[in-house]
């Protein structure tokens, strides 16, 4: 797909100069662009693409002031396949620092990131994922059996409850009910951190008041429990028979030269898995249910797949929901050196953003992109860099396989038990919630036992 833009490389100045030589974009004040980006990016980006082409600029009031939005497959390939010492994802995610911790795999770059990723990988291999399936299935059964029949429920809220339990028991490895009772409200509160709270966390004065004080208190409470759990797990006599993520990380350390994570690093990775994997997976599942109940043919086939153990189709349902309704609309890389992208010579300090929502809705790559068609993931895999809900390249989400496993198991258990229908025919809109796009009314459905 061509944009009609002259792709001859052009020098554009640093973010603060506002020169017209940069990729085109809005001329509204930066504060207005910031508000539009925060609340309406899923509507703003398609509008700007129609107006300006496949590459355009936004100016924000945040420290990352100069955003270059990319929607062409070739430009996204340049970013995902480019040198990691030039394209820093850690710096691009820097706003999350106070919430995740300095050692988070999402916030580190180059050698430090490679080390963190190498240490995390054993817990997310295919063999490890197979070991989690039984635990995820058991927790899912407990959750869905509690759903009330013939009354409206918010599937988003119910999936949040499920993924919270999966984080606590399958990732953290906490199964003692007394400790779970202590952890649940802390994890729930931390996972619901809002953008205003996030932006204010670096300031000590704010940590004494309002939502910042509450979040800091929650964080300290959870940190205490996590450090106790890490210390106890290291010394646990049954460590080698445990199959949760934390235990697998500790088991792998014993077979690794040069050591593994220290306690502070482990804490940061666990918080990262919580914040990156709880809300996003729950939202993806809610969108999958939202789409199934409005597409009777696909719902019927998905029910048959659940009955027959056809995991391939259920996984395709989850993938198609993530394509049609991306939970996260864009990812970021901050340039440490000038780089030519989309015909523009972008300066160091600029942030490039592959737009997940734009490339996944492009008819050049996805036939009838507005249609919910899980079969497209059975017929053939989409072209490279056109289905990117988990990012791409060296920074592709390490938990992608875990998230798809959760979705496949959850869909299977729901569809085996229930007939599901929407509470009203009209589809729900996408609504910005922190960094995710959630169903505006909670993906409401009514369930009844299958006969």
GROMACS .gro file of C-alpha atoms in nm, residues 61-345:
model
  285
   61UNK     CA    1   0.344   1.725   2.651
   62UNK     CA    2   0.499   1.415   2.810
   63UNK     CA    3   0.879   1.360   2.817
   64UNK     CA    4   0.838   1.162   2.494
   65UNK     CA    5   0.735   1.469   2.294
   66UNK     CA    6   0.787   1.366   1.932
   67UNK     CA    7   0.599   1.056   1.816
   68UNK     CA    8   0.623   0.920   1.463
   69UNK     CA    9   0.337   0.680   1.395
   70UNK     CA   10   0.399   0.398   1.146
   71UNK     CA   11   0.142   0.180   0.969
   72UNK     CA   12   0.326   0.038   0.665
   73UNK     CA   13   0.444  -0.320   0.688
   74UNK     CA   14   0.786  -0.222   0.551
   75UNK     CA   15   0.836   0.054   0.808
   76UNK     CA   16   0.729  -0.170   1.094
   77UNK     CA   17   0.978  -0.429   0.970
   78UNK     CA   18   1.249  -0.161   0.980
   79UNK     CA   19   1.170  -0.093   1.345
   80UNK     CA   20   1.125  -0.450   1.467
   81UNK     CA   21   1.424  -0.576   1.272
   82UNK     CA   22   1.650  -0.277   1.333
   83UNK     CA   23   1.953  -0.258   1.561
   84UNK     CA   24   1.850  -0.286   1.927
   85UNK     CA   25   2.119  -0.037   2.030
   86UNK     CA   26   1.947   0.228   1.816
   87UNK     CA   27   1.583   0.134   1.882
   88UNK     CA   28   1.534   0.132   2.259
   89UNK     CA   29   1.205  -0.021   2.371
   90UNK     CA   30   1.302   0.016   2.737
   91UNK     CA   31   1.333   0.391   2.703
   92UNK     CA   32   1.010   0.395   2.503
   93UNK     CA   33   0.835   0.230   2.799
   94UNK     CA   34   1.005   0.455   3.054
   95UNK     CA   35   0.679   0.600   3.184
   96UNK     CA   36   0.614   0.260   3.348
   97UNK     CA   37   0.938   0.268   3.547
   98UNK     CA   38   0.801   0.365   3.889
   99UNK     CA   39   0.533   0.096   3.867
  100UNK     CA   40   0.745  -0.191   3.731
  101UNK     CA   41   1.088  -0.138   3.886
  102UNK     CA   42   1.426  -0.065   3.731
  103UNK     CA   43   1.505  -0.427   3.642
  104UNK     CA   44   1.184  -0.500   3.448
  105UNK     CA   45   1.235  -0.675   3.115
  106UNK     CA   46   1.008  -0.407   2.965
  107UNK     CA   47   1.233  -0.123   3.078
  108UNK     CA   48   1.583  -0.249   3.007
  109UNK     CA   49   1.774  -0.233   2.680
  110UNK     CA   50   2.065  -0.403   2.505
  111UNK     CA   51   2.283  -0.630   2.726
  112UNK     CA   52   2.069  -0.590   3.037
  113UNK     CA   53   1.754  -0.673   2.843
  114UNK     CA   54   1.916  -0.974   2.675
  115UNK     CA   55   2.018  -1.106   3.017
  116UNK     CA   56   1.668  -1.061   3.164
  117UNK     CA   57   1.506  -1.225   2.863
  118UNK     CA   58   1.750  -1.518   2.874
  119UNK     CA   59   1.673  -1.575   3.242
  120UNK     CA   60   1.296  -1.558   3.185
  121UNK     CA   61   1.282  -1.783   2.880
  122UNK     CA   62   1.293  -2.123   3.059
  123UNK     CA   63   0.958  -2.045   3.225
  124UNK     CA   64   0.790  -1.981   2.888
  125UNK     CA   65   0.912  -2.264   2.666
  126UNK     CA   66   0.667  -2.504   2.508
  127UNK     CA   67   0.737  -2.768   2.772
  128UNK     CA   68   0.677  -2.519   3.051
  129UNK     CA   69   0.352  -2.399   2.895
  130UNK     CA   70   0.226  -2.758   2.883
  131UNK     CA   71   0.289  -2.779   3.256
  132UNK     CA   72   0.070  -2.477   3.324
  133UNK     CA   73  -0.230  -2.603   3.128
  134UNK     CA   74  -0.377  -2.820   3.403
  135UNK     CA   75  -0.354  -2.541   3.663
  136UNK     CA   76  -0.510  -2.288   3.426
  137UNK     CA   77  -0.789  -2.533   3.342
  138UNK     CA   78  -0.865  -2.596   3.710
  139UNK     CA   79  -0.881  -2.226   3.795
  140UNK     CA   80  -1.094  -2.155   3.488
  141UNK     CA   81  -1.342  -2.429   3.586
  142UNK     CA   82  -1.381  -2.281   3.935
  143UNK     CA   83  -1.442  -1.935   3.788
  144UNK     CA   84  -1.691  -2.020   3.515
  145UNK     CA   85  -1.891  -2.256   3.736
  146UNK     CA   86  -1.967  -1.952   3.954
  147UNK     CA   87  -2.131  -1.755   3.672
  148UNK     CA   88  -2.498  -1.681   3.735
  149UNK     CA   89  -2.739  -1.795   3.465
  150UNK     CA   90  -3.007  -1.594   3.286
  151UNK     CA   91  -2.876  -1.264   3.416
  152UNK     CA   92  -2.649  -1.004   3.260
  153UNK     CA   93  -2.283  -1.041   3.350
  154UNK     CA   94  -1.980  -0.842   3.239
  155UNK     CA   95  -1.747  -1.094   3.078
  156UNK     CA   96  -1.460  -0.846   3.107
  157UNK     CA   97  -1.496  -0.833   3.485
  158UNK     CA   98  -1.525  -1.210   3.507
  159UNK     CA   99  -1.214  -1.258   3.296
  160UNK     CA  100  -1.027  -1.009   3.514
  161UNK     CA  101  -1.113  -1.224   3.814
  162UNK     CA  102  -0.984  -1.532   3.632
  163UNK     CA  103  -0.657  -1.383   3.511
  164UNK     CA  104  -0.594  -1.243   3.860
  165UNK     CA  105  -0.612  -1.595   4.003
  166UNK     CA  106  -0.385  -1.724   3.727
  167UNK     CA  107  -0.127  -1.457   3.808
  168UNK     CA  108  -0.140  -1.538   4.178
  169UNK     CA  109  -0.136  -1.916   4.155
  170UNK     CA  110   0.024  -2.008   3.822
  171UNK     CA  111   0.277  -1.722   3.800
  172UNK     CA  112   0.349  -1.632   4.163
  173UNK     CA  113   0.282  -1.988   4.277
  174UNK     CA  114   0.077  -1.885   4.582
  175UNK     CA  115  -0.178  -2.149   4.674
  176UNK     CA  116  -0.219  -2.099   5.049
  177UNK     CA  117  -0.565  -1.947   5.092
  178UNK     CA  118  -0.460  -1.723   5.381
  179UNK     CA  119  -0.185  -1.566   5.170
  180UNK     CA  120  -0.416  -1.541   4.870
  181UNK     CA  121  -0.664  -1.343   5.080
  182UNK     CA  122  -0.386  -1.098   5.167
  183UNK     CA  123  -0.256  -1.071   4.812
  184UNK     CA  124  -0.580  -1.040   4.615
  185UNK     CA  125  -0.674  -0.682   4.714
  186UNK     CA  126  -0.314  -0.566   4.679
  187UNK     CA  127  -0.271  -0.716   4.331
  188UNK     CA  128  -0.614  -0.593   4.222
  189UNK     CA  129  -0.537  -0.238   4.333
  190UNK     CA  130  -0.192  -0.227   4.174
  191UNK     CA  131  -0.318  -0.373   3.846
  192UNK     CA  132  -0.579  -0.096   3.824
  193UNK     CA  133  -0.324   0.185   3.828
  194UNK     CA  134  -0.445   0.483   3.626
  195UNK     CA  135  -0.244   0.718   3.401
  196UNK     CA  136  -0.263   1.012   3.643
  197UNK     CA  137  -0.132   0.797   3.927
  198UNK     CA  138   0.140   0.655   3.703
  199UNK     CA  139   0.261   0.997   3.592
  200UNK     CA  140   0.282   1.121   3.951
  201UNK     CA  141   0.467   0.826   4.106
  202UNK     CA  142   0.820   0.965   4.050
  203UNK     CA  143   0.745   1.268   4.271
  204UNK     CA  144   0.803   1.205   4.646
  205UNK     CA  145   0.567   1.484   4.753
  206UNK     CA  146   0.276   1.332   4.562
  207UNK     CA  147   0.339   0.993   4.721
  208UNK     CA  148   0.205   1.139   5.044
  209UNK     CA  149  -0.139   1.230   4.913
  210UNK     CA  150  -0.441   1.098   4.722
  211UNK     CA  151  -0.414   0.809   4.475
  212UNK     CA  152  -0.033   0.818   4.485
  213UNK     CA  153  -0.030   0.752   4.859
  214UNK     CA  154  -0.276   0.467   4.815
  215UNK     CA  155  -0.075   0.310   4.532
  216UNK     CA  156   0.253   0.341   4.723
  217UNK     CA  157   0.093   0.172   5.023
  218UNK     CA  158  -0.040  -0.111   4.805
  219UNK     CA  159   0.299  -0.152   4.641
  220UNK     CA  160   0.481  -0.174   4.973
  221UNK     CA  161   0.232  -0.427   5.102
  222UNK     CA  162   0.264  -0.648   4.795
  223UNK     CA  163   0.644  -0.613   4.788
  224UNK     CA  164   0.661  -0.743   5.145
  225UNK     CA  165   0.456  -1.049   5.055
  226UNK     CA  166   0.649  -1.111   4.732
  227UNK     CA  167   0.987  -1.094   4.903
  228UNK     CA  168   0.861  -1.336   5.168
  229UNK     CA  169   0.739  -1.568   4.892
  230UNK     CA  170   1.071  -1.551   4.705
  231UNK     CA  171   1.274  -1.621   5.020
  232UNK     CA  172   1.049  -1.908   5.122
  233UNK     CA  173   1.044  -2.057   4.773
  234UNK     CA  174   1.424  -2.060   4.742
  235UNK     CA  175   1.438  -2.279   5.053
  236UNK     CA  176   1.126  -2.487   4.980
  237UNK     CA  177   1.193  -2.864   4.996
  238UNK     CA  178   0.939  -2.921   4.716
  239UNK     CA  179   1.081  -2.656   4.483
  240UNK     CA  180   1.177  -2.907   4.213
  241UNK     CA  181   0.830  -3.057   4.198
  242UNK     CA  182   0.653  -2.723   4.161
  243UNK     CA  183   0.545  -2.604   3.816
  244UNK     CA  184   0.453  -2.238   3.867
  245UNK     CA  185   0.649  -1.963   3.688
  246UNK     CA  186   0.840  -1.839   3.994
  247UNK     CA  187   0.950  -2.192   4.086
  248UNK     CA  188   1.060  -2.264   3.729
  249UNK     CA  189   1.272  -1.949   3.730
  250UNK     CA  190   1.438  -2.057   4.054
  251UNK     CA  191   1.490  -2.413   3.929
  252UNK     CA  192   1.658  -2.283   3.615
  253UNK     CA  193   1.899  -2.073   3.822
  254UNK     CA  194   2.058  -2.384   3.971
  255UNK     CA  195   2.160  -2.505   3.624
  256UNK     CA  196   2.293  -2.170   3.505
  257UNK     CA  197   2.648  -2.047   3.526
  258UNK     CA  198   2.685  -1.687   3.628
  259UNK     CA  199   2.378  -1.691   3.855
  260UNK     CA  200   2.023  -1.580   3.802
  261UNK     CA  201   1.800  -1.299   3.924
  262UNK     CA  202   1.857  -1.156   4.269
  263UNK     CA  203   1.550  -1.098   4.486
  264UNK     CA  204   1.497  -0.738   4.369
  265UNK     CA  205   1.520  -0.842   4.004
  266UNK     CA  206   1.277  -1.129   4.060
  267UNK     CA  207   1.034  -0.890   4.226
  268UNK     CA  208   1.046  -0.655   3.927
  269UNK     CA  209   0.986  -0.936   3.679
  270UNK     CA  210   0.690  -1.068   3.879
  271UNK     CA  211   0.533  -0.721   3.892
  272UNK     CA  212   0.593  -0.691   3.516
  273UNK     CA  213   0.417  -1.021   3.451
  274UNK     CA  214   0.129  -0.896   3.667
  275UNK     CA  215   0.084  -0.558   3.499
  276UNK     CA  216   0.159  -0.677   3.146
  277UNK     CA  217  -0.039  -1.000   3.160
  278UNK     CA  218  -0.343  -0.948   3.381
  279UNK     CA  219  -0.552  -0.674   3.219
  280UNK     CA  220  -0.437  -0.741   2.861
  281UNK     CA  221  -0.530  -1.110   2.866
  282UNK     CA  222  -0.862  -1.043   3.039
  283UNK     CA  223  -0.949  -0.779   2.781
  284UNK     CA  224  -0.854  -0.999   2.488
  285UNK     CA  225  -1.081  -1.273   2.623
  286UNK     CA  226  -1.366  -1.029   2.674
  287UNK     CA  227  -1.336  -0.913   2.312
  288UNK     CA  228  -1.333  -1.275   2.192
  289UNK     CA  229  -1.660  -1.342   2.374
  290UNK     CA  230  -1.803  -1.009   2.253
  291UNK     CA  231  -1.735  -1.108   1.891
  292UNK     CA  232  -1.847  -1.469   1.919
  293UNK     CA  233  -2.192  -1.381   2.054
  294UNK     CA  234  -2.249  -1.149   1.757
  295UNK     CA  235  -2.137  -1.403   1.498
  296UNK     CA  236  -2.361  -1.712   1.530
  297UNK     CA  237  -2.176  -1.925   1.273
  298UNK     CA  238  -1.840  -1.871   1.443
  299UNK     CA  239  -1.997  -1.926   1.786
  300UNK     CA  240  -2.142  -2.259   1.676
  301UNK     CA  241  -1.811  -2.372   1.532
  302UNK     CA  242  -1.627  -2.259   1.846
  303UNK     CA  243  -1.867  -2.460   2.064
  304UNK     CA  244  -1.803  -2.764   1.847
  305UNK     CA  245  -1.429  -2.704   1.880
  306UNK     CA  246  -1.463  -2.685   2.260
  307UNK     CA  247  -1.657  -3.013   2.265
  308UNK     CA  248  -1.408  -3.189   2.039
  309UNK     CA  249  -1.090  -3.048   2.189
  310UNK     CA  250  -1.004  -2.855   1.873
  311UNK     CA  251  -0.755  -2.616   2.031
  312UNK     CA  252  -0.642  -2.483   1.693
  313UNK     CA  253  -0.979  -2.322   1.624
  314UNK     CA  254  -1.012  -2.180   1.976
  315UNK     CA  255  -0.664  -2.030   1.946
  316UNK     CA  256  -0.767  -1.883   1.609
  317UNK     CA  257  -1.067  -1.721   1.781
  318UNK     CA  258  -0.834  -1.560   2.034
  319UNK     CA  259  -0.595  -1.441   1.762
  320UNK     CA  260  -0.873  -1.298   1.549
  321UNK     CA  261  -1.015  -1.108   1.847
  322UNK     CA  262  -0.669  -0.958   1.907
  323UNK     CA  263  -0.649  -0.862   1.540
  324UNK     CA  264  -0.992  -0.705   1.513
  325UNK     CA  265  -0.993  -0.542   1.857
  326UNK     CA  266  -0.628  -0.490   1.955
  327UNK     CA  267  -0.598  -0.450   2.330
  328UNK     CA  268  -0.287  -0.232   2.293
  329UNK     CA  269  -0.299  -0.004   1.990
  330UNK     CA  270   0.071   0.079   1.947
  331UNK     CA  271   0.421   0.000   2.070
  332UNK     CA  272   0.714   0.237   2.110
  333UNK     CA  273   1.086   0.251   2.033
  334UNK     CA  274   1.303   0.551   2.120
  335UNK     CA  275   1.590   0.633   1.886
  336UNK     CA  276   1.939   0.668   2.031
  337UNK     CA  277   2.078   0.768   1.690
  338UNK     CA  278   1.929   0.912   1.371
  339UNK     CA  279   1.748   0.652   1.161
  340UNK     CA  280   1.576   0.658   0.823
  341UNK     CA  281   1.221   0.526   0.848
  342UNK     CA  282   0.951   0.566   0.586
  343UNK     CA  283   1.170   0.798   0.382
  344UNK     CA  284   1.238   1.039   0.669
  345UNK     CA  285   1.567   1.083   0.850
   0.00000   0.00000   0.00000
